[in-house]
Amino acid sequence: MNNFVYYNPTRIVFGKDTIKKLSQLVPEGAKVLMCYGGGSIKRNGVYDQVMDALAGWQVVEFGGIEPNPDYDTLTKAIDLGREKGIEFILAVGGGSVIDGAKLVAAGIRYHHGEAWDIVTGDKKVHLGEAVPLGTVLTLPATGTEMNGNSVISRRATEEKHPWASEAVYPVFSILDPTTTYSLPEHQVRNGIVDAYVHVMEQYATYPVNSPLQDRQAEAILLTLHEIGEKALETPPDYETRANLMWAATNALNKLIAKGVPEDWATHSIGHELTAFYGLAHGESLAVVLPHLLWHQREKKAEKLVQFGQRVFGLTGERDEVIRQAIAEMSAFFNRLKMPTKLTDFQIDPHEAAERIQARFEERGTLLGEHDDITPQEVAEILRMSQ
Ligand code: NZQ
Ligand code: ZN
């Protein structure tokens, strides 16, 4: 097992009727910036629950953070936060709202340049250099409620980049599974696939003798297999949604990544597909992962065999187990009504391959757990997505 440091300061408050606990979690007397998205929280009652709980606080609202949060929107929130002397940020919504709020939290306190420097990594944000932030999560998917990551899009330049800092771990996250009842089916589907791919990016690499992390990763995958289809059903079942929410958080609170190699190639390619073609995050991953695993099957062979044996109960010859494991995974995505080919979204794989290869060449990007997937190979992977 590799050396590691594990830091995770987020307090999780989980379960029904927990939004009212905001009154015990938000620092007393703090001036709060409440960030939210396009209005789902006003339609499903979450907004009212939050406002009731914060009745004694001075709350400034910032709504309109879009899916794949846009940098130009977030700079407005940063200006507002500075103008109002904001001391605490509460993000209420899905991954986009929370990721956006993380940039706002760091941007308010960054005075030596543009907040975009934070996204590009030119400005490293150290502990204490962001306004403290709490969240009320309404979409199980990203894990952002219990990590220090944030992914920001910039539509003006068709870019989408991740950044991370220990300073933007939420101090608390409220996870009330009933807030997910209003999600449209495709958002639940996107969330399940996102969580699944998070696990795969931290698991399907090469063995380093980490039986505990491997079995924790497999436990999340098996849980998603067990509950995935039921989670799409209406009316929603509380236990299923509760287990989905906790599984998605555990898929990216970084515990399963400790001491093991990580891949993240699928995410890097997926972010470009979102930037160029507007695919939802989960969709962008599902059209890449099966093809990437097949393309990289020799380097990932031992873990893919383990995946096939332990997650799907496959037996038999090595190459056949690998082939079947990837096919079973795609079939699971398809049962969730998630397409696994670019052509299913009317995107030309050859065009996508060319555009993304050119961009990665320009940036000198190398991907995968060995940093050896070249832009040329990324293009090969994308061309397989048909
Ligand atoms: O904006 P509103 O009106 O709230 O509607 C949202 C949005 O349209 C809606 N929604 C959320 N909760 C709802 C709801 N609708 C009804 N009922 C509810 N309870 O769902 C739509 C999508 O929301 P969004 O926040 O964009 O989805 P998600 O949580 O999947 O977040 C995606 C973003 O997170 C990034 C992605 O790249 C993408 O930008 N990621 C962040 C990560 C992280 N910080 O660790 C890791 C991930 O790999 C991912 O890259
Ligand atoms: Zn993701």
XYZ file of C-alpha atoms and ligand atoms in Angstrom:
437
model
C 0.000 0.000 0.000
C 1.240 3.529 -0.772
C 1.831 6.199 1.874
C -1.026 8.623 2.395
C -2.493 11.504 4.380
C -6.201 11.509 5.087
C -7.917 14.739 6.081
C -11.677 15.102 6.117
C -13.205 17.666 8.433
C -16.796 17.562 7.106
C -19.539 16.857 9.633
C -22.290 14.799 8.005
C -25.817 15.236 9.294
C -27.848 12.496 7.669
C -31.529 11.615 7.558
C -35.133 12.779 7.450
C -36.048 16.204 8.805
C -32.452 17.252 9.301
C -32.592 20.624 7.523
C -33.926 22.147 10.715
C -30.548 21.352 12.308
C -29.099 24.266 10.346
C -29.945 26.396 13.357
C -27.365 24.416 15.377
C -24.772 24.268 12.603
C -24.507 27.754 11.101
C -22.336 30.007 13.304
C -24.516 32.213 15.444
C -24.914 35.752 14.143
C -22.938 35.099 10.938
C -23.937 36.961 7.791
C -24.869 34.140 5.414
C -24.719 33.963 1.621
C -27.229 31.307 0.549
C -26.336 29.950 -2.898
C -28.743 27.897 -4.977
C -29.465 26.852 -8.547
C -32.255 27.354 -11.045
C -35.152 27.063 -8.626
C -35.722 23.366 -7.877
C -35.402 24.161 -4.169
C -38.291 26.615 -4.404
C -40.535 23.991 -6.010
C -39.763 21.102 -3.644
C -39.976 22.936 -0.320
C -36.268 22.819 0.509
C -35.940 26.606 0.238
C -38.711 27.141 2.790
C -37.202 24.621 5.189
C -33.811 26.361 4.964
C -35.286 29.817 5.442
C -37.353 28.661 8.430
C -34.262 27.187 10.057
C -32.289 30.410 9.442
C -35.000 32.731 10.689
C -32.632 34.361 13.193
C -29.840 35.004 10.663
C -29.170 37.732 8.153
C -29.326 35.846 4.840
C -28.276 37.212 1.448
C -29.489 35.065 -1.460
C -27.694 34.220 -4.671
C -29.723 32.036 -7.038
C -29.188 31.024 -10.645
C -26.058 28.858 -10.427
C -26.432 26.671 -13.490
C -25.608 22.954 -13.987
C -21.873 22.902 -14.751
C -21.485 26.178 -12.863
C -20.337 29.033 -15.048
C -17.408 31.183 -14.000
C -19.102 34.396 -15.143
C -22.091 33.691 -12.869
C -19.858 32.927 -9.916
C -17.886 36.171 -10.193
C -21.179 37.988 -9.563
C -21.633 35.990 -6.364
C -18.063 36.824 -5.331
C -18.751 40.553 -5.835
C -21.988 40.266 -3.852
C -20.269 38.353 -1.065
C -17.588 41.020 -0.716
C -20.038 43.887 -0.877
C -22.215 42.368 1.877
C -19.363 41.291 4.138
C -20.368 37.626 4.023
C -19.014 35.434 6.855
C -20.547 32.061 6.016
C -21.738 30.416 2.789
C -24.585 27.933 2.613
C -24.884 26.006 -0.662
C -28.276 24.399 -1.212
C -28.572 22.096 -4.213
C -26.636 19.613 -6.337
C -22.963 19.350 -7.157
C -22.984 22.415 -9.380
C -24.295 24.724 -6.669
C -21.885 23.317 -4.102
C -18.866 23.436 -6.446
C -19.793 26.971 -7.466
C -20.143 28.005 -3.821
C -16.661 26.610 -3.120
C -15.172 28.967 -5.716
C -17.191 31.834 -4.263
C -15.883 30.939 -0.783
C -12.276 31.076 -1.958
C -12.804 33.941 -4.434
C -14.192 36.346 -1.827
C -10.875 36.205 0.043
C -8.590 36.311 -3.010
C -7.601 39.900 -3.782
C -4.442 39.547 -5.844
C -5.964 38.491 -9.145
C -8.996 36.925 -10.786
C -10.781 33.970 -9.215
C -10.011 32.067 -12.446
C -6.419 31.798 -11.114
C -7.849 29.470 -8.455
C -9.452 27.227 -11.072
C -6.320 27.036 -13.207
C -4.171 26.291 -10.162
C -2.099 29.495 -10.509
C -3.418 30.448 -7.065
C -3.260 27.663 -4.477
C -5.880 28.112 -1.769
C -4.495 27.182 1.652
C -6.416 26.214 4.772
C -8.137 29.264 6.215
C -8.113 31.183 2.920
C -11.794 30.631 2.152
C -15.016 31.748 3.782
C -16.379 28.717 5.726
C -19.080 26.858 3.854
C -21.864 24.412 4.696
C -24.167 22.507 2.352
C -27.641 21.067 2.033
C -27.310 18.403 -0.667
C -30.283 17.656 -2.928
C -28.696 15.373 -5.566
C -26.665 12.252 -4.733
C -23.833 12.057 -7.272
C -20.644 14.053 -6.992
C -19.414 13.571 -3.431
C -18.626 17.303 -3.309
C -20.562 17.454 -0.020
C -17.670 15.637 1.675
C -14.599 16.593 -0.333
C -12.467 19.615 -1.210
C -13.026 19.423 -4.974
C -14.809 21.839 -7.266
C -15.306 21.735 -11.034
C -15.918 25.024 -12.818
C -17.016 25.631 -16.399
C -16.325 28.722 -18.476
C -18.741 28.831 -21.356
C -17.055 31.843 -22.932
C -13.975 29.730 -23.703
C -15.629 26.258 -23.780
C -13.515 25.117 -20.814
C -14.198 22.997 -17.755
C -11.559 22.419 -15.071
C -11.353 20.831 -11.621
C -9.510 22.386 -8.705
C -9.238 21.353 -5.072
C -8.284 22.761 -1.701
C -8.502 21.674 1.906
C -9.912 25.148 2.584
C -13.219 24.351 0.860
C -14.225 21.119 2.542
C -17.725 21.903 3.781
C -17.738 22.301 7.560
C -21.025 20.422 7.520
C -23.306 18.803 4.969
C -26.934 17.983 5.563
C -28.035 14.885 3.641
C -31.797 14.484 3.813
C -32.770 11.754 1.325
C -36.321 13.114 1.054
C -34.933 16.201 -0.730
C -34.118 13.893 -3.674
C -37.770 12.870 -4.202
C -38.320 15.708 -6.679
C -35.409 14.698 -8.928
C -36.315 13.835 -12.512
C -35.450 10.239 -13.403
C -32.511 11.196 -15.644
C -30.851 13.162 -12.850
C -31.045 10.136 -10.540
C -29.576 8.034 -13.352
C -26.763 10.559 -13.941
C -25.980 10.558 -10.233
C -25.768 6.772 -9.932
C -23.429 6.571 -12.910
C -21.262 9.430 -11.624
C -20.840 7.703 -8.247
C -20.103 4.381 -9.995
C -17.425 5.956 -12.178
C -15.856 7.669 -9.160
C -15.340 4.261 -7.611
C -13.931 2.815 -10.836
C -11.443 5.689 -11.203
C -10.061 4.852 -7.760
C -10.260 1.075 -8.138
C -9.677 -0.090 -11.715
C -5.935 0.606 -11.844
C -3.287 -1.891 -10.682
C -2.924 -3.855 -7.441
C -0.881 -2.433 -4.541
C -1.982 -4.892 -1.868
C -4.873 -2.838 -0.489
C -7.535 -5.423 0.341
C -9.514 -3.090 2.595
C -9.769 -0.238 0.056
C -10.598 -2.739 -2.698
C -13.399 -4.312 -0.721
C -14.751 -0.910 0.299
C -14.809 0.097 -3.371
C -16.497 -3.183 -4.338
C -19.030 -2.671 -1.542
C -20.062 0.657 -3.058
C -20.338 -0.883 -6.546
C -22.398 -3.817 -5.230
C -24.647 -1.414 -3.355
C -25.228 0.619 -6.509
C -26.052 -2.586 -8.402
C -28.456 -3.587 -5.662
C -30.366 -0.308 -5.462
C -29.751 1.371 -8.842
C -32.871 0.365 -10.679
C -35.106 0.754 -7.646
C -33.769 4.273 -7.140
C -35.320 5.260 -10.477
C -38.785 4.169 -9.425
C -41.597 6.496 -8.492
C -42.880 6.979 -5.922
C -39.390 7.054 -4.411
C -38.571 4.617 -1.660
C -36.914 6.238 1.374
C -34.514 3.403 2.178
C -33.342 3.182 -1.418
C -32.749 6.915 -1.724
C -31.012 6.973 1.670
C -28.647 4.202 0.627
C -27.988 5.868 -2.712
C -27.163 9.163 -1.027
C -24.713 7.606 1.407
C -23.146 5.430 -1.283
C -22.554 8.433 -3.540
C -20.938 10.369 -0.693
C -18.649 7.447 0.090
C -17.725 7.089 -3.572
C -15.839 10.385 -3.463
C -15.039 11.338 0.102
C -11.567 10.078 -0.814
C -11.425 7.241 1.704
C -11.257 4.495 -0.956
C -8.472 6.410 -2.775
C -6.105 6.403 0.186
C -2.967 4.372 -0.381
C -3.950 3.287 -3.897
C -3.262 4.592 -7.439
C -5.976 6.698 -9.081
C -6.929 7.044 -12.726
C -9.353 9.979 -13.484
C -8.826 9.726 -17.255
C -12.542 9.164 -17.829
C -13.337 12.350 -15.906
C -10.747 14.396 -17.800
C -12.143 13.252 -21.155
C -15.732 13.616 -19.934
C -15.124 17.221 -18.867
C -14.072 18.042 -22.435
C -17.221 16.393 -23.805
C -19.290 18.577 -21.505
C -17.321 21.697 -22.436
C -17.689 21.083 -26.191
C -21.073 19.371 -26.459
C -22.948 20.173 -23.242
C -23.382 16.544 -22.122
C -24.426 16.206 -18.481
C -21.520 15.059 -16.317
C -22.828 11.500 -15.753
C -23.606 11.126 -19.469
C -20.104 12.242 -20.430
C -18.603 9.505 -18.247
C -20.823 6.672 -19.458
C -19.800 7.202 -23.093
C -16.098 7.016 -22.151
C -15.526 4.506 -19.330
C -16.440 1.205 -21.066
C -14.276 2.089 -24.073
C -11.401 3.337 -21.941
C -11.397 0.164 -19.845
C -11.375 -1.969 -22.994
C -8.577 0.107 -24.535
C -6.520 -0.087 -21.330
C -7.439 -3.696 -20.487
C -3.872 -5.027 -20.466
C -2.566 -2.434 -18.013
C -5.642 -2.818 -15.825
C -5.970 -6.580 -16.264
C -5.531 -7.743 -12.684
C -8.029 -5.281 -11.245
C -10.515 -5.864 -14.059
C -10.429 -9.604 -13.391
C -10.989 -8.921 -9.687
C -13.866 -6.570 -10.625
C -15.431 -9.277 -12.804
C -15.028 -11.997 -10.212
C -16.104 -10.095 -7.120
C -18.715 -7.688 -8.462
C -20.296 -9.881 -11.158
C -19.382 -13.342 -9.893
C -17.681 -14.215 -13.188
C -15.420 -17.214 -13.490
C -13.265 -18.593 -16.235
C -10.475 -17.475 -18.470
C -8.837 -14.051 -17.859
C -9.593 -12.292 -21.142
C -13.154 -13.524 -21.183
C -13.771 -12.346 -17.598
C -12.481 -8.889 -18.540
C -14.613 -8.708 -21.666
C -17.712 -9.838 -19.806
C -17.109 -7.546 -16.821
C -16.988 -4.467 -19.064
C -20.066 -5.666 -20.945
C -21.949 -6.261 -17.668
C -21.039 -2.777 -16.451
C -22.330 -1.195 -19.680
C -25.478 -3.314 -19.441
C -26.043 -1.987 -15.923
C -25.728 1.605 -17.189
C -28.133 0.780 -20.031
C -30.662 -0.716 -17.576
C -30.569 2.657 -15.842
C -31.456 4.123 -19.267
C -27.976 5.590 -19.583
C -26.502 5.430 -23.099
C -22.873 4.321 -23.421
C -22.025 5.614 -26.900
C -21.415 9.110 -28.239
C -23.596 8.281 -31.225
C -26.548 7.777 -28.836
C -26.276 11.547 -28.235
C -25.902 12.337 -31.958
C -22.265 13.282 -31.404
C -19.816 12.267 -34.127
C -17.078 10.255 -32.359
C -14.511 11.203 -35.013
C -15.156 14.910 -34.611
C -15.056 14.636 -30.797
C -11.833 12.642 -31.060
C -10.173 15.296 -33.213
C -11.239 18.237 -31.081
C -10.222 16.657 -27.804
C -6.971 15.254 -29.153
C -6.018 18.742 -30.393
C -6.801 20.298 -27.037
C -4.868 17.695 -25.056
C -1.910 18.010 -27.430
C -1.895 21.759 -26.943
C -1.923 21.297 -23.158
C 0.513 18.374 -23.148
C -2.064 16.268 -21.276
C -1.184 12.674 -20.350
C -3.814 10.649 -18.511
C -4.342 7.506 -16.460
C -2.738 5.975 -13.398
C 0.592 5.721 -15.260
C 0.326 9.175 -16.905
C 0.782 7.451 -20.230
C -2.520 7.731 -22.096
C -1.569 10.084 -24.922
C -3.887 12.480 -26.773
C -3.663 10.091 -29.734
C -4.936 7.244 -27.527
C -7.709 9.454 -26.136
C -8.820 9.905 -29.739
C -8.758 6.122 -30.238
C -10.924 5.662 -27.139
C -13.446 8.267 -28.305
C -13.659 6.710 -31.772
C -14.676 3.422 -30.117
C -17.747 5.148 -28.630
C -20.144 4.211 -31.447
O -30.461 24.199 -10.554
P -31.621 23.525 -9.922
O -32.909 24.187 -10.215
O -31.417 23.256 -8.472
O -31.789 22.094 -10.679
C -30.784 21.098 -10.687
C -30.085 20.977 -12.032
O -30.904 21.390 -13.078
C -31.469 19.773 -10.565
N -31.708 19.367 -9.188
C -30.826 19.260 -8.175
N -31.430 18.772 -7.070
C -32.741 18.609 -7.399
C -32.919 18.990 -8.742
N -34.119 18.934 -9.360
C -35.166 18.487 -8.651
N -35.063 18.074 -7.352
C -33.866 18.112 -6.704
N -33.754 17.660 -5.451
O -30.575 18.853 -11.159
C -29.867 19.502 -12.213
C -28.421 19.077 -12.187
O -27.797 19.551 -11.027
P -26.207 19.537 -10.875
O -25.883 20.147 -9.564
O -25.582 20.119 -12.090
O -25.875 17.965 -10.875
P -24.725 17.181 -10.163
O -24.960 17.077 -8.708
O -24.604 15.947 -10.931
O -23.421 18.085 -10.351
C -22.706 18.104 -11.554
C -21.478 18.998 -11.437
O -20.578 18.493 -10.451
C -19.276 18.305 -11.023
C -19.616 18.024 -12.461
O -18.494 18.150 -13.304
C -20.698 19.029 -12.737
O -20.153 20.299 -12.979
N -18.520 17.296 -10.281
C -18.037 17.630 -9.085
C -17.248 16.792 -8.330
C -16.711 17.195 -7.037
N -16.816 18.440 -6.652
O -16.123 16.373 -6.309
C -16.891 15.470 -8.803
C -17.671 15.016 -9.975
O -16.859 14.100 -10.674
C -18.127 16.074 -10.912
O -17.110 16.373 -11.862
Zn -17.861 12.645 -11.485
